[in-house]
Amino acid sequence: MSKEEIDKGLLATVAREVIFENRLRNIVSADEEPRLAEDPFTKDMGVRNLMCIPVHDAKNEIIGACLMLNKQLRNFTELDLDRVQSFAVFCGLGIYNAAAYERKVKLMAKQTVALEVLSYHATAPEEEVQQIMARAIPEAEEVKLNTWEFDDLPLSDMETIQCTLRIFVDTGISSSFKIPFDVLCRWALSVKKNYRPVLYHNWRHAFNVVQTMFCIITVGGLKAYFTDLDILALLTACISHDLDHRGTNNAFQTKSNTALAQLYGTSVLEKHHFNHCVMILQSPGNNIFGALNAEEYRHAIKMVEHNIISTDLALYFKKRDSFKQLVAYPDTDWSSGPAKELLSGMLMTACDLGAITKPWDIQQQVADLVAQEFFEQGDLEQQKFGAPTAPMFDRSKYPELPKMQVGFIDFICTPLYKAFSDFAPGLKPLYDGCATNRDMWNKTPVWDKNSAGHPPENRRISQDSGK
């Protein structure tokens, strides 16, 4: 008998009836179902009785039917029905789980392919790696890299990469962890490549953050508080802390219910920056953690995550008072545990906001860029929500930038840098720079596009070839 004949036969017909009508069938004889004796297939098989019940999956959707034939000695009973129904539940769950597993395997395969593609495109071109390797790394003194007054504006993007390499060399990190020079170059270039050309939260900002951390560790004298592994995690976190920033803040991501907000929930951007950081480290030829043993690697990744997440200002506000209390307590042990984690996190914030401590000609340009990026977010909020969510995002408030900067310094910056000035005398220049800029902003009544010392465009991320 052909498959087509079987499909048209009684057994298939009964199964379809059970599925479409969602009911069981218990046929005890040909008297009850004349088709039993008339159907060629059931007649050839000598089918005397049958029972058919629907099979449901975990969502209670019908996915098939269970058909039992020719019970010996007597017909199918209610007890048989209970047993077969239990078996059908097992079959339904098994089929559902098998299908779910197959879907999961396919999704994992798609994810693997996507990560491979992303990793390939996220990694710096090899020709750039060879170019940077062929150049001599400038001494820190040549570009004032080891000063609080450092200005990245005169440097090309490739020169900022060279300065990044100098930071890893002068802190002893590259030698301590035997980071191959080509891997260090490729990683630094790849990190730069993965910053978007937004107005402020771009590669230049990340580079300035890691430069500030370099000064804190060396000039500020805080190297004594950290192991080499700690410093590796701090530098990695600084330069990676805003990877793939979109020019909008966490509140905007949450209110817009973006994919990032749905994925992470809290500290949305910071968690994304960390995951992007790990993706780059795991890309071929970019693992500057390659010489670490398993325990060191786990610890380093954990610290990088903690440090990057700490740049969420919402967390800074929660921890600021605790930090000030520990600073005021003379016997605080900063060498391990929660105190050390808190110190690392607060240092990340101090570096992230470091532009507020720079000389006035640098500070006013950076403040203008931050304002312009905020205004672009405000424009998006105007389109999506009908109005900017706060005055700092309202473009019409641009003339009030000095007033907003004074408020920002008083509420956020001064308490932070005062605490660090009390913590370590070597960090007092950060507090002094912040106080000086507050005075300058306070003396500036209004602001316009010509107020900054240089056109703000000069500090936008460049796409130069390093010439």
PDB file of C-alpha atoms in Angstrom, residues 235-390:
ATOM      1  CA  LEU A 235      44.204  51.005  32.531  1.00  0.00           C
ATOM      2  CA  THR A 236      42.165  48.527  30.481  1.00  0.00           C
ATOM      3  CA  ALA A 237      38.948  49.778  32.055  1.00  0.00           C
ATOM      4  CA  CYS A 238      39.831  53.438  31.525  1.00  0.00           C
ATOM      5  CA  ILE A 239      40.503  53.145  27.828  1.00  0.00           C
ATOM      6  CA  SER A 240      37.513  50.835  27.296  1.00  0.00           C
ATOM      7  CA  HIS A 241      34.980  52.461  29.607  1.00  0.00           C
ATOM      8  CA  ASP A 242      32.867  54.145  26.894  1.00  0.00           C
ATOM      9  CA  LEU A 243      33.271  51.681  24.011  1.00  0.00           C
ATOM     10  CA  ASP A 244      30.518  52.001  21.393  1.00  0.00           C
ATOM     11  CA  HIS A 245      28.933  54.966  23.207  1.00  0.00           C
ATOM     12  CA  ARG A 246      25.990  56.298  21.177  1.00  0.00           C
ATOM     13  CA  GLY A 247      26.022  59.890  22.442  1.00  0.00           C
ATOM     14  CA  THR A 248      23.011  59.421  24.720  1.00  0.00           C
ATOM     15  CA  ASN A 249      22.842  58.575  28.420  1.00  0.00           C
ATOM     16  CA  ASN A 250      21.295  55.739  30.417  1.00  0.00           C
ATOM     17  CA  ALA A 251      18.091  57.654  31.104  1.00  0.00           C
ATOM     18  CA  PHE A 252      17.530  58.130  27.383  1.00  0.00           C
ATOM     19  CA  GLN A 253      18.197  54.452  26.699  1.00  0.00           C
ATOM     20  CA  THR A 254      15.712  53.433  29.385  1.00  0.00           C
ATOM     21  CA  LYS A 255      12.994  55.901  28.453  1.00  0.00           C
ATOM     22  CA  SER A 256      13.331  54.972  24.775  1.00  0.00           C
ATOM     23  CA  ASN A 257      13.191  51.275  25.712  1.00  0.00           C
ATOM     24  CA  THR A 258      16.121  50.575  23.396  1.00  0.00           C
ATOM     25  CA  ALA A 259      17.499  47.097  22.786  1.00  0.00           C
ATOM     26  CA  LEU A 260      20.360  47.902  25.173  1.00  0.00           C
ATOM     27  CA  ALA A 261      17.909  48.904  27.915  1.00  0.00           C
ATOM     28  CA  GLN A 262      15.922  45.701  27.418  1.00  0.00           C
ATOM     29  CA  LEU A 263      19.120  43.655  27.541  1.00  0.00           C
ATOM     30  CA  TYR A 264      20.777  45.175  30.609  1.00  0.00           C
ATOM     31  CA  GLY A 265      18.129  46.962  32.701  1.00  0.00           C
ATOM     32  CA  THR A 266      20.449  48.981  34.982  1.00  0.00           C
ATOM     33  CA  SER A 267      23.800  50.689  34.266  1.00  0.00           C
ATOM     34  CA  VAL A 268      22.799  50.053  30.675  1.00  0.00           C
ATOM     35  CA  LEU A 269      25.657  51.698  28.806  1.00  0.00           C
ATOM     36  CA  GLU A 270      28.343  50.680  31.293  1.00  0.00           C
ATOM     37  CA  LYS A 271      27.417  47.000  30.985  1.00  0.00           C
ATOM     38  CA  HIS A 272      27.467  47.347  27.213  1.00  0.00           C
ATOM     39  CA  HIS A 273      30.886  49.013  27.321  1.00  0.00           C
ATOM     40  CA  PHE A 274      32.235  46.159  29.455  1.00  0.00           C
ATOM     41  CA  ASN A 275      30.868  43.456  27.180  1.00  0.00           C
ATOM     42  CA  HIS A 276      32.310  45.262  24.170  1.00  0.00           C
ATOM     43  CA  CYS A 277      35.648  45.400  25.989  1.00  0.00           C
ATOM     44  CA  VAL A 278      35.586  41.637  26.536  1.00  0.00           C
ATOM     45  CA  MET A 279      34.616  41.044  22.911  1.00  0.00           C
ATOM     46  CA  ILE A 280      37.722  42.905  21.746  1.00  0.00           C
ATOM     47  CA  LEU A 281      39.958  41.050  24.218  1.00  0.00           C
ATOM     48  CA  GLN A 282      38.591  37.757  22.892  1.00  0.00           C
ATOM     49  CA  SER A 283      39.161  38.707  19.252  1.00  0.00           C
ATOM     50  CA  PRO A 284      42.165  37.008  17.623  1.00  0.00           C
ATOM     51  CA  GLY A 285      45.401  38.877  18.244  1.00  0.00           C
ATOM     52  CA  ASN A 286      43.903  41.289  20.809  1.00  0.00           C
ATOM     53  CA  ASN A 287      44.191  39.437  24.106  1.00  0.00           C
ATOM     54  CA  ILE A 288      46.545  41.530  26.219  1.00  0.00           C
ATOM     55  CA  PHE A 289      45.575  39.223  29.118  1.00  0.00           C
ATOM     56  CA  GLY A 290      46.980  36.222  27.258  1.00  0.00           C
ATOM     57  CA  ALA A 291      49.875  35.544  29.660  1.00  0.00           C
ATOM     58  CA  LEU A 292      47.678  35.510  32.776  1.00  0.00           C
ATOM     59  CA  ASN A 293      46.902  32.211  34.425  1.00  0.00           C
ATOM     60  CA  ALA A 294      43.273  31.177  34.899  1.00  0.00           C
ATOM     61  CA  GLU A 295      42.909  32.722  38.356  1.00  0.00           C
ATOM     62  CA  GLU A 296      44.626  35.978  37.334  1.00  0.00           C
ATOM     63  CA  TYR A 297      42.428  36.199  34.239  1.00  0.00           C
ATOM     64  CA  ARG A 298      39.201  35.756  36.222  1.00  0.00           C
ATOM     65  CA  HIS A 299      40.326  38.354  38.744  1.00  0.00           C
ATOM     66  CA  ALA A 300      41.388  40.840  36.054  1.00  0.00           C
ATOM     67  CA  ILE A 301      38.106  40.525  34.150  1.00  0.00           C
ATOM     68  CA  LYS A 302      36.144  40.926  37.382  1.00  0.00           C
ATOM     69  CA  MET A 303      38.082  44.101  38.213  1.00  0.00           C
ATOM     70  CA  VAL A 304      37.658  45.519  34.706  1.00  0.00           C
ATOM     71  CA  GLU A 305      33.913  44.940  35.004  1.00  0.00           C
ATOM     72  CA  HIS A 306      33.769  46.581  38.426  1.00  0.00           C
ATOM     73  CA  ASN A 307      35.809  49.556  37.226  1.00  0.00           C
ATOM     74  CA  ILE A 308      33.758  50.189  34.095  1.00  0.00           C
ATOM     75  CA  ILE A 309      30.412  49.794  35.879  1.00  0.00           C
ATOM     76  CA  SER A 310      31.679  52.273  38.495  1.00  0.00           C
ATOM     77  CA  THR A 311      31.636  55.058  35.890  1.00  0.00           C
ATOM     78  CA  ASP A 312      27.837  55.082  36.184  1.00  0.00           C
ATOM     79  CA  LEU A 313      27.298  58.319  38.118  1.00  0.00           C
ATOM     80  CA  ALA A 314      24.204  56.845  39.740  1.00  0.00           C
ATOM     81  CA  LEU A 315      26.528  54.435  41.552  1.00  0.00           C
ATOM     82  CA  TYR A 316      28.961  57.241  42.391  1.00  0.00           C
ATOM     83  CA  PHE A 317      26.240  59.101  44.288  1.00  0.00           C
ATOM     84  CA  LYS A 318      25.452  55.963  46.293  1.00  0.00           C
ATOM     85  CA  LYS A 319      29.098  55.363  47.264  1.00  0.00           C
ATOM     86  CA  ARG A 320      30.456  58.904  47.662  1.00  0.00           C
ATOM     87  CA  ASP A 321      29.635  59.306  51.352  1.00  0.00           C
ATOM     88  CA  SER A 322      31.094  55.890  52.186  1.00  0.00           C
ATOM     89  CA  PHE A 323      34.323  56.860  50.450  1.00  0.00           C
ATOM     90  CA  LYS A 324      34.545  60.159  52.326  1.00  0.00           C
ATOM     91  CA  GLN A 325      34.040  58.331  55.625  1.00  0.00           C
ATOM     92  CA  LEU A 326      36.806  55.842  54.844  1.00  0.00           C
ATOM     93  CA  VAL A 327      39.140  58.672  53.831  1.00  0.00           C
ATOM     94  CA  ALA A 328      38.454  60.425  57.136  1.00  0.00           C
ATOM     95  CA  TYR A 329      39.196  57.240  59.110  1.00  0.00           C
ATOM     96  CA  PRO A 330      42.995  57.037  59.574  1.00  0.00           C
ATOM     97  CA  ASP A 331      43.173  53.254  59.978  1.00  0.00           C
ATOM     98  CA  THR A 332      41.347  52.277  56.791  1.00  0.00           C
ATOM     99  CA  ASP A 333      43.042  49.328  55.082  1.00  0.00           C
ATOM    100  CA  TRP A 334      43.036  50.130  51.362  1.00  0.00           C
ATOM    101  CA  SER A 335      45.045  47.067  50.368  1.00  0.00           C
ATOM    102  CA  SER A 336      42.155  44.657  49.851  1.00  0.00           C
ATOM    103  CA  GLY A 337      38.451  44.012  50.147  1.00  0.00           C
ATOM    104  CA  PRO A 338      35.589  46.497  49.791  1.00  0.00           C
ATOM    105  CA  ALA A 339      37.791  49.510  50.576  1.00  0.00           C
ATOM    106  CA  LYS A 340      40.120  48.744  47.688  1.00  0.00           C
ATOM    107  CA  GLU A 341      37.195  48.148  45.329  1.00  0.00           C
ATOM    108  CA  LEU A 342      35.663  51.453  46.421  1.00  0.00           C
ATOM    109  CA  LEU A 343      38.962  53.250  45.860  1.00  0.00           C
ATOM    110  CA  SER A 344      39.247  51.812  42.341  1.00  0.00           C
ATOM    111  CA  GLY A 345      35.680  52.787  41.501  1.00  0.00           C
ATOM    112  CA  MET A 346      36.056  56.335  42.766  1.00  0.00           C
ATOM    113  CA  LEU A 347      39.314  56.711  40.837  1.00  0.00           C
ATOM    114  CA  MET A 348      37.452  55.720  37.676  1.00  0.00           C
ATOM    115  CA  THR A 349      34.975  58.545  38.278  1.00  0.00           C
ATOM    116  CA  ALA A 350      37.802  60.984  39.029  1.00  0.00           C
ATOM    117  CA  CYS A 351      39.425  60.111  35.699  1.00  0.00           C
ATOM    118  CA  ASP A 352      36.134  60.098  33.791  1.00  0.00           C
ATOM    119  CA  LEU A 353      35.414  63.664  34.973  1.00  0.00           C
ATOM    120  CA  GLY A 354      39.072  64.684  34.710  1.00  0.00           C
ATOM    121  CA  ALA A 355      38.482  67.349  32.071  1.00  0.00           C
ATOM    122  CA  ILE A 356      37.016  69.548  34.812  1.00  0.00           C
ATOM    123  CA  THR A 357      40.499  69.708  36.380  1.00  0.00           C
ATOM    124  CA  LYS A 358      42.388  70.720  33.207  1.00  0.00           C
ATOM    125  CA  PRO A 359      43.668  74.220  32.436  1.00  0.00           C
ATOM    126  CA  TRP A 360      40.914  76.674  31.550  1.00  0.00           C
ATOM    127  CA  ASP A 361      41.571  76.759  27.793  1.00  0.00           C
ATOM    128  CA  ILE A 362      41.114  72.975  27.674  1.00  0.00           C
ATOM    129  CA  GLN A 363      38.222  72.835  30.123  1.00  0.00           C
ATOM    130  CA  GLN A 364      36.041  75.346  28.288  1.00  0.00           C
ATOM    131  CA  GLN A 365      36.448  73.531  24.971  1.00  0.00           C
ATOM    132  CA  VAL A 366      35.585  70.172  26.506  1.00  0.00           C
ATOM    133  CA  ALA A 367      32.595  71.621  28.362  1.00  0.00           C
ATOM    134  CA  ASP A 368      31.311  73.048  25.098  1.00  0.00           C
ATOM    135  CA  LEU A 369      31.608  69.653  23.409  1.00  0.00           C
ATOM    136  CA  VAL A 370      29.784  67.926  26.256  1.00  0.00           C
ATOM    137  CA  ALA A 371      27.029  70.535  25.986  1.00  0.00           C
ATOM    138  CA  GLN A 372      26.724  70.024  22.235  1.00  0.00           C
ATOM    139  CA  GLU A 373      26.400  66.250  22.683  1.00  0.00           C
ATOM    140  CA  PHE A 374      23.781  66.794  25.387  1.00  0.00           C
ATOM    141  CA  PHE A 375      21.873  69.140  23.092  1.00  0.00           C
ATOM    142  CA  GLU A 376      21.832  66.502  20.365  1.00  0.00           C
ATOM    143  CA  GLN A 377      20.252  64.130  22.879  1.00  0.00           C
ATOM    144  CA  GLY A 378      17.805  66.887  23.796  1.00  0.00           C
ATOM    145  CA  ASP A 379      16.872  67.251  20.132  1.00  0.00           C
ATOM    146  CA  LEU A 380      16.115  63.528  20.010  1.00  0.00           C
ATOM    147  CA  GLU A 381      14.065  63.820  23.196  1.00  0.00           C
ATOM    148  CA  GLN A 382      12.138  66.696  21.657  1.00  0.00           C
ATOM    149  CA  GLN A 383      11.265  64.475  18.693  1.00  0.00           C
ATOM    150  CA  LYS A 384      10.429  61.360  20.728  1.00  0.00           C
ATOM    151  CA  PHE A 385       8.950  62.752  23.948  1.00  0.00           C
ATOM    152  CA  GLY A 386       7.906  66.306  23.106  1.00  0.00           C
ATOM    153  CA  ALA A 387      10.541  68.070  25.237  1.00  0.00           C
ATOM    154  CA  PRO A 388      14.081  67.600  26.615  1.00  0.00           C
ATOM    155  CA  THR A 389      14.141  65.724  29.900  1.00  0.00           C
ATOM    156  CA  ALA A 390      16.375  68.259  31.713  1.00  0.00           C
TER     157      ALA A 390
END
